[in-house]
Amino acid sequence: MIRRYVIGNPIETDSVVKVISPESGIVPYFQTLDKEKALTLPMSKWDKVFGLGETVRGINKRGFKYISNCKDDNSHTEDKNSLYAAQNFFVYYGKEQCFGMYVDTPGKVCFDIGDTDINVFSIVFEDFDSNIYVIDGDSILDIVKQFRGIIGKSYIPPKWAFGFGQSRWGYKSAQDVRDVVNNYEALDMPLDAVYLDIDYMERYKDFTVNSETFPDFKGFVKEMKDKGIHLVPIIDAGVKIEEGYDVYEEGVKEGYFVKKENGENLVAAVWPGRVHFPDFLNEKTRKWFGDKYKVLLDMGIDGFWNDMNEPAIFYTEDNLRDVFEEIKKYEGKNLDITSFFRFQGIVEGLQNNPEDFKRFYHEYKGKRYRHDKVHNLYGFNMTRAAGESFERNSPDKKILMFSRASYIGMHRYAGVWTGDNQTWWSHLLMNIQQMPALNMCGFLYCGADVGGFWGDTTEDLLMRWTEFAIFTPLFRNHSLRDTRNQEYYRFTDKEGFRNLLRLRYALIPYLYLEFVKAAENDEMLFKPLCFEYPDDEMCYETEDQLFMGDNIMLAPIYKQNATGRYVYLPEDMKMVRFRSFEDYDEEVMQKGIHFVRAELNELLVFIRKGKSLPLAKPANRTGDIDETDLTYIKY
Ligand code: MIG
């Protein structure tokens, strides 16, 4: 049962597609504190909270506060309250009460889950106005399914997007991309896509291609397609200010960009230098910007990733001017340490300054809103612009699309990747723990930068990460320029990596079937153990294992130098230790705790009783997999 409660005068977000008439009473379970703009709930010692999508920390979110405020923060340490997403759905699971809640408001909201007071859950709003959906059900999975039923079906990408994609910020030319593809081919390693980061553009201008480094782009796309390789270019939110650039000129002429209070277009700076931001909340702008993707679709492109759409801002022109003024005050003074740090902070504070979000406005559903009031809808609507345009311009062909910033509702148009992680073991664990929370919020096509984005990866980390990532729908190795190159062919155990990539391709029939089932039935692909076994206390303690689809459980190794791990089996299972798709051993194991061994090049899959794991003969492209020729490992 789902009930809707209205607080104040909420801004419509289009995240819920089912019409639910509002209740007259006050929000149940919580106490409403009007003056504090908060909802509070005392928590019993045992009570747990699950969900909130892409956030830091573990699967049970208790013990920290999470602030929905889409943020370009490239250091995902565990003290960070906000990452790129705003996904305000959670399930409260206590001994006394159990319910789901979706807090639908486009502004800033803080979920303080036993942070300020270990026994209190409070939801604190910047603006109290919101739609609150309360979901009662028989189990966590039932609540999730009901919630998913009101937000619309999850995006399903084209099948090739389940293949492996190689990416790097730093592939500078068609020749660089060719080299990557040739290296994979030379080692007979599977690959379906190569991603193009901002380097492919002409001076970082959206919907342009650098004609010196990528001469005859259309021909190059075809050359790659003939080899079965899809190129996936990035699109950024900011539009470069440059005379003669059509996107800029049309946007100015038609008034498609966000404006300041005085009516001038906001000037900010991102990679292209000075930019204007399209007003994606405005339907007309969405249509216009969405149609621009056609420039690349017409060249044969069939996939995109949307970046910098929180939006990320290096600085705004107005703030820069103020900062220069401010700095002058310090000139020639003998700075004491306090004023020195203040001085230093002034310049550092230019980037992603929250005050800048109060400088500009949107035209949204016939009204004008200051950006900070609708901030969390920006990336969603950029990606929606693309998704709606694909429906118009490419109705018969599925297009790959995923985004960095997100809000619930965007899951109907695209997936997400989890942004700039680090080459840390803890971020492999975070990847494992984020997947089910994202699924709860409708985001099924997801993945992290495999191997880690920032920093130099190591062979063992990349291998362990890959052993998990071959089960994630988006499977992409991506990294930052000037870090160690991390394409799989560069490492010592080439055979080990080849085996893992091939195992991914052998798994694609299972992965795809389970994905489509989850999308069509509003279910989760990755499930924490306790979602299936709510009466088994050990399952709550086990936050580093997941059910994946209906048939298997994963227990990834995410620790340096580990050659095994403790695994908890909530039921009898058959363990399969894979060295490759055809070299594995099987062992039936009893419910309980076991220490299981897995060398660096070995990975563990646990098959549930009465189920089986189908494996195809691997191919080097998704399209070449023979789905009629499957081997089943059965228990
Ligand atoms: O400010 O396009 O998260 O994946 O490689 C950095 C360059 C901008 C951030 C993305 C990352 C991408 C990078 N982008």
XYZ file of C-alpha atoms and ligand atoms in Angstrom:
649
model
C 0.000 0.000 0.000
C 1.367 3.412 -0.965
C 0.159 6.668 0.519
C 1.184 10.167 -0.477
C 1.459 13.044 1.972
C 1.958 16.617 0.903
C 3.987 19.018 2.985
C 3.623 22.660 1.976
C 3.683 23.387 -1.692
C 6.042 20.909 -3.338
C 7.714 21.347 -6.703
C 6.725 18.611 -9.141
C 9.734 16.507 -10.150
C 8.272 13.994 -12.646
C 9.961 11.163 -10.802
C 6.703 9.395 -9.944
C 4.579 8.359 -12.906
C 1.604 6.887 -11.084
C -1.072 9.267 -9.869
C -1.672 8.823 -6.156
C -4.133 11.176 -4.505
C -2.823 12.745 -1.334
C -3.865 11.712 2.174
C -5.201 14.315 4.549
C -3.387 13.294 7.761
C 0.203 13.870 8.769
C 3.131 11.695 7.715
C 2.951 8.422 9.677
C 5.835 6.871 11.631
C 7.673 10.192 11.948
C 6.994 13.163 14.134
C 6.609 16.353 12.124
C 8.582 19.313 13.473
C 7.385 22.284 11.431
C 9.686 24.834 12.966
C 12.786 22.705 12.452
C 11.551 21.641 8.993
C 12.188 18.085 10.007
C 10.673 14.674 10.426
C 12.038 12.600 13.285
C 11.738 9.028 14.403
C 13.285 7.347 17.438
C 15.221 4.240 16.430
C 15.395 1.080 18.473
C 18.781 -0.503 18.863
C 18.190 -3.175 16.242
C 16.603 -0.985 13.564
C 18.183 -0.626 10.172
C 17.849 1.628 7.155
C 18.561 0.556 3.585
C 18.651 2.459 0.312
C 19.497 6.076 -0.639
C 21.185 4.938 -3.839
C 24.680 6.139 -4.617
C 26.118 7.169 -1.238
C 29.206 6.292 0.804
C 29.421 3.682 3.575
C 27.801 0.299 3.949
C 24.509 -1.352 3.085
C 22.786 -0.513 6.382
C 22.976 3.285 6.267
C 22.609 3.828 10.025
C 25.322 5.854 11.765
C 25.898 8.743 9.367
C 24.150 11.579 7.585
C 23.583 11.643 3.860
C 22.697 14.890 2.137
C 20.917 14.813 -1.187
C 22.673 17.574 -3.021
C 24.184 16.454 -6.336
C 27.857 17.238 -6.076
C 30.952 17.033 -8.246
C 33.211 15.680 -5.521
C 36.053 13.571 -6.777
C 37.217 12.206 -3.470
C 34.719 9.658 -2.219
C 36.063 9.248 1.277
C 33.714 7.956 3.934
C 33.213 11.372 5.494
C 31.438 12.693 2.389
C 27.760 13.466 2.876
C 26.992 14.062 -0.787
C 28.091 12.407 -3.991
C 26.740 13.014 -7.504
C 23.269 11.558 -6.976
C 20.058 12.452 -5.145
C 18.055 9.265 -4.711
C 15.755 9.796 -1.744
C 14.220 6.367 -1.283
C 14.901 4.172 1.725
C 13.407 1.271 3.620
C 13.193 1.505 7.388
C 13.416 -1.995 8.791
C 12.842 -2.346 12.516
C 11.492 -4.968 14.860
C 8.427 -2.802 15.539
C 7.939 -1.108 12.234
C 8.903 -1.603 8.659
C 8.087 0.762 5.822
C 9.517 2.428 2.762
C 9.665 6.154 2.163
C 10.328 8.296 -0.856
C 11.060 11.933 -0.105
C 10.302 13.705 -3.341
C 11.768 17.177 -3.282
C 14.250 18.687 -5.729
C 16.085 20.718 -3.101
C 18.571 19.853 -0.428
C 17.512 17.291 2.161
C 19.510 15.599 4.884
C 18.935 12.043 6.054
C 20.481 12.017 9.506
C 20.323 8.347 10.398
C 21.670 8.149 13.902
C 24.515 10.584 13.212
C 23.600 13.520 15.460
C 21.829 11.209 17.898
C 22.558 7.527 17.546
C 18.953 6.675 18.420
C 17.192 9.189 16.206
C 16.512 9.236 12.488
C 15.707 12.720 11.306
C 15.054 14.014 7.834
C 15.918 17.682 7.713
C 14.792 19.817 4.799
C 16.137 23.079 3.497
C 12.630 23.773 2.209
C 10.010 21.672 3.847
C 7.790 21.477 0.764
C 7.735 17.947 -0.514
C 5.746 14.921 -1.522
C 6.293 12.077 0.874
C 5.379 8.579 -0.244
C 4.979 5.990 2.483
C 5.007 2.369 1.465
C 3.824 -0.493 3.624
C 4.482 -4.044 2.593
C 5.200 -7.585 3.646
C 8.962 -7.481 3.233
C 11.783 -5.234 2.091
C 11.624 -6.737 -1.379
C 7.884 -6.204 -1.532
C 8.259 -2.556 -0.479
C 10.952 -1.987 -3.082
C 8.811 -3.576 -5.763
C 5.817 -1.418 -4.860
C 7.980 1.700 -4.951
C 9.453 0.756 -8.297
C 5.897 0.275 -9.529
C 5.109 3.991 -9.137
C 8.296 5.423 -10.674
C 8.094 3.661 -14.032
C 10.164 0.965 -15.671
C 13.940 1.016 -15.541
C 15.972 1.747 -18.633
C 17.184 -1.229 -20.644
C 20.289 -0.549 -22.749
C 21.164 -2.241 -26.038
C 22.602 -5.689 -25.646
C 26.106 -4.750 -26.751
C 26.258 -2.471 -23.693
C 26.582 -5.661 -21.629
C 29.910 -6.259 -23.325
C 33.171 -4.861 -22.010
C 34.065 -1.208 -22.588
C 37.542 0.296 -22.406
C 37.813 3.945 -21.502
C 40.431 6.491 -20.515
C 40.568 10.216 -20.204
C 43.520 10.660 -22.525
C 42.728 8.779 -25.760
C 43.612 11.732 -27.911
C 43.116 10.592 -31.465
C 41.558 8.034 -33.747
C 44.956 6.367 -33.818
C 44.995 6.060 -30.013
C 41.610 4.354 -30.164
C 42.722 2.099 -33.026
C 45.753 1.068 -30.961
C 43.550 0.105 -28.032
C 41.313 -2.007 -30.251
C 44.302 -3.602 -31.987
C 45.932 -4.473 -28.693
C 42.778 -6.182 -27.473
C 42.478 -8.012 -30.768
C 46.113 -9.073 -30.781
C 45.635 -10.768 -27.432
C 42.267 -12.214 -28.409
C 40.520 -10.373 -25.586
C 36.797 -9.521 -25.814
C 35.748 -5.881 -26.249
C 32.524 -4.188 -27.431
C 33.108 -0.495 -26.849
C 35.734 2.206 -26.563
C 34.728 5.390 -24.781
C 35.660 8.833 -26.016
C 36.343 11.335 -23.250
C 36.372 15.112 -23.767
C 39.540 14.857 -25.881
C 37.542 13.908 -28.987
C 35.798 17.272 -29.119
C 36.980 20.418 -30.794
C 38.014 22.640 -27.855
C 35.580 20.783 -25.574
C 32.546 21.906 -27.532
C 29.568 19.557 -27.269
C 28.497 17.895 -30.523
C 31.721 18.743 -32.324
C 34.612 16.504 -33.244
C 38.236 17.575 -33.480
C 38.919 17.185 -37.186
C 42.693 17.085 -36.795
C 42.841 14.229 -34.310
C 39.731 12.492 -35.632
C 39.728 13.224 -39.382
C 36.706 11.683 -41.143
C 34.959 10.797 -37.899
C 32.034 9.191 -39.687
C 34.399 6.927 -41.570
C 36.185 6.103 -38.337
C 32.932 5.193 -36.591
C 32.225 2.869 -39.503
C 35.722 1.409 -39.449
C 35.191 0.541 -35.781
C 31.659 -0.697 -36.317
C 32.925 -3.038 -39.035
C 35.118 -4.560 -36.365
C 32.136 -4.755 -34.021
C 33.335 -1.892 -31.817
C 31.000 0.876 -30.612
C 32.433 4.309 -29.854
C 30.763 6.040 -26.915
C 31.394 9.800 -26.725
C 30.973 11.954 -23.626
C 28.693 15.004 -23.515
C 29.210 17.732 -20.900
C 26.553 20.050 -19.519
C 28.280 23.387 -20.259
C 28.141 24.958 -23.732
C 31.250 26.870 -24.784
C 30.840 30.568 -25.404
C 32.310 31.020 -28.868
C 31.173 33.113 -31.808
C 30.175 30.965 -34.747
C 29.538 27.839 -32.668
C 25.979 26.873 -33.562
C 24.978 25.417 -30.193
C 26.104 28.585 -28.459
C 24.514 30.917 -30.998
C 21.171 29.120 -31.142
C 21.045 28.895 -27.373
C 21.626 32.634 -26.991
C 19.170 33.544 -29.725
C 16.357 31.336 -28.456
C 17.000 31.967 -24.766
C 17.797 28.346 -23.953
C 20.437 29.088 -21.306
C 19.984 29.679 -17.590
C 19.794 33.323 -16.634
C 20.750 35.457 -13.719
C 18.300 37.676 -11.888
C 19.088 40.581 -14.249
C 18.180 38.450 -17.258
C 21.728 37.922 -18.524
C 22.948 34.420 -19.300
C 25.049 33.018 -16.479
C 28.740 32.800 -17.375
C 30.579 29.942 -15.709
C 33.776 28.070 -16.503
C 34.290 24.360 -17.025
C 36.587 22.442 -19.426
C 35.713 24.495 -22.533
C 36.568 27.683 -20.657
C 33.654 30.091 -20.350
C 30.280 28.424 -20.841
C 26.546 28.901 -20.572
C 24.410 26.176 -19.034
C 21.343 24.995 -20.950
C 18.147 25.207 -18.906
C 17.356 21.498 -19.081
C 14.356 21.970 -16.814
C 12.695 23.901 -19.617
C 10.900 21.614 -22.029
C 11.866 23.664 -25.091
C 15.531 23.608 -24.140
C 15.349 19.879 -23.572
C 13.962 19.296 -27.009
C 16.555 21.519 -28.632
C 19.530 20.069 -26.764
C 18.231 16.532 -27.120
C 18.019 16.907 -30.885
C 21.707 17.884 -30.938
C 22.647 14.291 -30.097
C 21.438 13.582 -33.621
C 24.633 15.161 -34.955
C 26.513 12.182 -33.541
C 23.760 9.602 -34.082
C 23.889 10.512 -37.771
C 27.576 9.681 -37.800
C 26.794 6.179 -36.586
C 27.216 6.732 -32.836
C 24.802 4.723 -30.679
C 25.871 5.428 -27.110
C 26.713 8.388 -24.847
C 27.723 9.289 -21.307
C 26.593 12.586 -19.790
C 29.104 14.250 -17.486
C 29.495 17.388 -15.335
C 25.734 17.661 -14.925
C 25.426 18.293 -11.187
C 26.296 20.852 -12.625
C 30.037 20.997 -11.943
C 31.311 24.595 -11.965
C 34.989 25.549 -11.828
C 33.993 29.149 -11.237
C 31.388 31.695 -12.238
C 32.466 34.970 -13.736
C 30.639 36.914 -11.006
C 32.223 35.017 -8.173
C 35.646 35.316 -9.794
C 35.255 39.074 -9.907
C 34.298 39.151 -6.220
C 37.228 36.942 -5.329
C 39.715 39.232 -7.072
C 38.270 42.159 -5.136
C 38.507 40.224 -1.903
C 42.081 39.148 -2.495
C 43.229 42.729 -3.000
C 42.382 43.373 0.629
C 45.129 41.004 1.650
C 47.796 42.502 -0.583
C 50.734 44.104 1.171
C 49.474 43.030 4.589
C 51.495 41.027 7.017
C 49.189 37.980 7.112
C 48.833 36.170 10.369
C 48.126 32.475 10.082
C 44.365 32.797 10.441
C 44.135 35.357 7.692
C 46.558 33.382 5.556
C 44.280 30.351 5.652
C 41.269 32.537 4.963
C 43.133 34.023 1.993
C 44.022 30.566 0.692
C 40.425 29.402 1.084
C 39.037 32.253 -0.978
C 40.569 30.943 -4.181
C 39.934 27.315 -3.355
C 36.308 28.147 -2.682
C 35.729 29.130 -6.291
C 35.097 25.577 -7.459
C 31.593 24.133 -6.990
C 30.704 26.995 -4.694
C 27.162 26.488 -3.346
C 26.571 30.253 -3.501
C 26.840 30.050 -7.279
C 23.733 27.873 -7.316
C 21.790 30.887 -6.065
C 22.893 33.076 -8.954
C 20.740 31.652 -11.710
C 17.196 30.613 -12.553
C 15.195 28.028 -14.435
C 11.945 28.229 -16.340
C 10.278 25.079 -15.146
C 6.669 24.092 -15.808
C 5.684 27.703 -16.429
C 7.344 29.125 -13.338
C 10.680 30.605 -12.454
C 12.840 28.848 -9.848
C 16.181 29.753 -8.408
C 18.604 26.959 -9.213
C 19.319 25.815 -5.652
C 15.605 25.077 -5.166
C 15.603 22.577 -8.029
C 19.300 21.708 -8.067
C 18.900 17.941 -7.883
C 16.842 17.859 -11.078
C 19.527 19.274 -13.351
C 21.463 16.147 -14.354
C 18.254 14.142 -14.508
C 16.814 16.578 -17.028
C 19.954 16.760 -19.125
C 19.804 13.005 -19.493
C 16.068 13.084 -20.014
C 16.656 15.521 -22.885
C 18.801 12.852 -24.499
C 16.435 9.995 -23.672
C 13.396 11.822 -25.040
C 15.280 12.679 -28.181
C 16.300 9.050 -28.717
C 12.635 8.094 -28.503
C 11.870 10.713 -31.169
C 14.898 10.357 -33.397
C 15.802 6.714 -33.046
C 12.608 4.859 -32.103
C 13.718 1.520 -33.518
C 17.192 1.419 -32.127
C 18.242 1.297 -28.495
C 20.879 3.848 -27.533
C 23.303 3.414 -24.652
C 23.008 6.250 -22.155
C 24.313 6.790 -18.662
C 24.889 9.845 -16.564
C 26.916 11.033 -13.598
C 24.341 13.163 -11.748
C 20.919 11.641 -11.176
C 17.563 11.883 -9.474
C 14.929 9.169 -9.286
C 12.981 9.326 -12.539
C 16.139 9.413 -14.601
C 16.257 5.625 -14.239
C 13.611 5.475 -16.999
C 16.010 7.058 -19.491
C 19.474 5.903 -18.531
C 21.850 4.252 -16.126
C 24.598 5.799 -14.014
C 28.249 5.321 -13.387
C 29.468 6.182 -9.927
C 32.023 8.819 -10.932
C 35.600 9.485 -9.945
C 36.570 6.746 -7.524
C 40.128 5.896 -6.498
C 42.469 2.978 -7.030
C 41.654 1.809 -3.528
C 40.507 -1.565 -2.217
C 37.898 0.245 -0.140
C 36.366 1.579 -3.344
C 35.961 -1.922 -4.692
C 33.961 -2.659 -1.547
C 32.004 0.563 -2.058
C 31.159 -0.545 -5.597
C 29.796 -3.824 -4.183
C 27.736 -2.019 -1.557
C 26.351 0.695 -3.842
C 24.867 -1.701 -6.370
C 21.849 -2.899 -4.345
C 21.060 0.620 -3.099
C 21.060 1.898 -6.687
C 18.796 -0.981 -7.736
C 16.328 -0.101 -4.985
C 15.991 3.364 -6.534
C 15.354 1.984 -10.020
C 18.899 2.275 -11.384
C 19.776 -1.112 -12.830
C 22.295 -0.252 -15.534
C 25.162 0.814 -13.265
C 28.828 0.298 -12.678
C 31.958 1.900 -11.290
C 35.237 2.808 -12.986
C 36.819 -0.632 -12.801
C 40.370 -0.486 -11.500
C 39.776 2.965 -10.046
C 39.824 6.399 -11.700
C 42.287 8.444 -9.621
C 45.746 7.122 -8.893
C 47.857 4.318 -10.276
C 46.102 0.998 -10.205
C 47.881 -2.252 -9.386
C 47.475 -5.554 -11.133
C 46.008 -7.360 -8.124
C 43.445 -4.622 -7.428
C 42.400 -4.521 -11.059
C 42.056 -8.293 -11.124
C 39.962 -8.531 -7.982
C 37.844 -5.594 -9.133
C 37.283 -7.227 -12.488
C 36.214 -10.431 -10.742
C 33.301 -8.478 -9.308
C 32.687 -6.158 -12.262
C 32.096 -8.988 -14.724
C 28.729 -9.262 -12.934
C 27.804 -5.556 -13.123
C 25.660 -4.508 -16.096
C 27.938 -1.572 -16.922
C 31.426 -3.063 -17.111
C 33.895 -0.339 -17.993
C 37.583 0.116 -17.217
C 38.136 3.878 -16.966
C 40.935 6.012 -15.577
C 42.383 9.468 -15.369
C 44.995 10.830 -17.783
C 48.562 10.842 -16.452
C 47.906 7.864 -14.186
C 49.221 4.376 -14.932
C 47.592 2.974 -18.053
C 45.225 0.237 -17.031
C 44.046 -1.496 -20.200
C 44.013 -5.220 -19.529
C 46.646 -6.024 -22.122
C 49.303 -4.066 -20.244
C 49.636 -6.387 -17.267
C 51.673 -9.480 -16.526
C 48.942 -12.094 -16.188
C 47.375 -11.517 -19.590
C 45.885 -14.948 -19.570
C 44.217 -14.324 -16.229
C 42.594 -11.152 -17.538
C 41.621 -12.812 -20.810
C 39.948 -15.585 -18.843
C 37.981 -13.077 -16.796
C 36.845 -11.133 -19.853
C 35.797 -14.363 -21.530
C 33.927 -15.443 -18.428
C 32.004 -12.164 -18.598
C 30.962 -12.974 -22.149
C 30.038 -16.524 -21.119
C 27.815 -14.984 -18.427
C 26.046 -12.480 -20.680
C 22.998 -14.694 -21.403
C 22.395 -15.041 -17.648
C 23.192 -11.408 -16.911
C 20.936 -10.114 -19.662
C 18.025 -12.366 -18.787
C 18.186 -11.467 -15.106
C 18.551 -7.775 -15.981
C 15.521 -7.715 -18.237
C 13.499 -9.693 -15.699
C 14.429 -7.210 -12.969
C 13.532 -4.271 -15.216
C 10.191 -5.700 -16.301
C 9.135 -6.941 -12.862
C 10.414 -3.904 -10.908
C 12.899 -6.044 -9.038
C 16.493 -5.770 -7.914
C 19.384 -7.386 -9.726
C 21.738 -7.203 -6.727
C 20.214 -8.050 -3.368
C 21.747 -7.929 0.094
C 21.441 -11.282 1.852
C 19.087 -9.960 4.530
C 16.539 -8.895 1.887
C 15.938 -12.560 1.170
C 16.531 -13.834 4.698
C 15.037 -11.256 7.076
C 14.953 -13.742 9.957
C 18.598 -14.752 9.706
C 20.680 -12.407 11.894
C 23.922 -13.435 10.193
C 22.607 -12.029 6.936
C 22.489 -8.526 8.409
C 26.087 -8.888 9.496
C 27.127 -9.867 5.993
C 27.462 -6.688 3.946
C 30.061 -7.931 1.467
C 28.087 -10.628 -0.328
C 25.162 -10.210 -2.701
C 22.601 -12.296 -4.463
C 22.877 -11.571 -8.162
C 19.719 -12.435 -10.059
C 17.663 -15.400 -8.914
C 20.251 -18.135 -9.156
C 23.565 -17.096 -7.657
C 25.308 -15.400 -4.755
C 28.592 -13.503 -5.024
C 31.268 -13.216 -2.361
C 33.953 -11.042 -3.947
C 37.445 -10.749 -2.563
C 38.231 -7.085 -1.981
C 41.329 -7.198 0.219
C 44.928 -6.859 -0.783
C 46.939 -10.116 -0.735
C 43.941 -12.185 0.333
C 43.879 -15.680 -1.144
C 40.542 -16.500 0.385
C 37.812 -15.138 2.610
C 35.098 -16.027 5.075
C 31.762 -16.587 3.410
C 28.401 -16.944 5.042
C 25.978 -19.271 3.299
C 22.386 -18.620 4.360
C 21.387 -21.892 2.701
C 23.149 -24.908 1.224
C 24.851 -23.873 -1.978
C 27.198 -25.142 -4.597
C 30.437 -23.203 -4.759
C 32.066 -22.843 -8.147
C 35.663 -21.693 -8.223
C 36.341 -20.334 -11.696
C 39.744 -20.009 -13.297
C 38.056 -19.620 -16.644
C 34.691 -20.332 -18.244
C 35.763 -23.935 -18.794
C 38.198 -24.498 -15.969
C 36.458 -24.589 -12.592
C 35.798 -26.857 -9.665
C 32.529 -27.381 -7.833
C 31.791 -28.180 -4.246
C 28.485 -28.474 -2.446
C 28.612 -26.610 0.854
C 26.330 -26.520 3.843
C 24.633 -23.467 5.243
C 26.987 -21.681 7.654
C 30.344 -19.927 7.775
C 33.239 -21.213 5.712
C 36.703 -20.052 4.861
C 37.085 -20.480 1.130
C 40.220 -20.114 -0.912
C 40.541 -18.191 -4.149
C 43.895 -17.307 -5.638
C 44.242 -13.999 -7.407
C 43.071 -15.405 -10.735
C 40.187 -17.373 -9.213
C 36.687 -16.169 -8.483
C 33.839 -17.652 -6.546
C 30.197 -18.041 -7.491
C 27.645 -19.782 -5.267
C 24.738 -21.494 -6.982
C 21.471 -21.823 -5.098
C 19.729 -25.134 -4.615
C 17.536 -26.133 -7.537
C 19.107 -23.423 -9.697
C 21.728 -23.387 -12.365
C 24.189 -21.023 -13.954
C 24.107 -20.998 -17.740
C 27.358 -20.322 -19.551
C 27.760 -19.553 -23.229
C 30.867 -20.244 -25.263
C 32.541 -16.875 -25.019
C 32.976 -14.682 -28.072
C 34.944 -11.506 -28.542
C 31.798 -9.447 -29.253
C 28.402 -9.638 -27.605
C 26.765 -10.075 -30.992
C 28.783 -13.228 -31.676
C 27.605 -15.123 -28.609
C 25.610 -18.215 -29.546
C 22.794 -18.165 -27.009
C 21.487 -21.529 -28.142
C 24.659 -23.308 -27.112
C 24.664 -23.073 -23.306
C 26.306 -25.238 -20.666
C 24.553 -25.346 -17.293
C 26.325 -25.715 -13.965
C 23.555 -27.139 -11.801
C 22.899 -27.610 -8.138
O 36.465 17.321 -14.360
O 35.935 14.317 -18.818
O 33.785 11.785 -13.873
O 34.961 10.158 -15.817
O 37.065 11.266 -17.305
C 36.613 16.013 -14.792
C 36.959 14.131 -17.903
C 35.641 15.712 -15.895
C 34.825 13.712 -14.817
C 34.323 12.321 -15.049
C 35.442 11.462 -15.577
C 35.984 12.044 -16.857
C 36.449 13.490 -16.615
N 35.343 14.299 -16.055
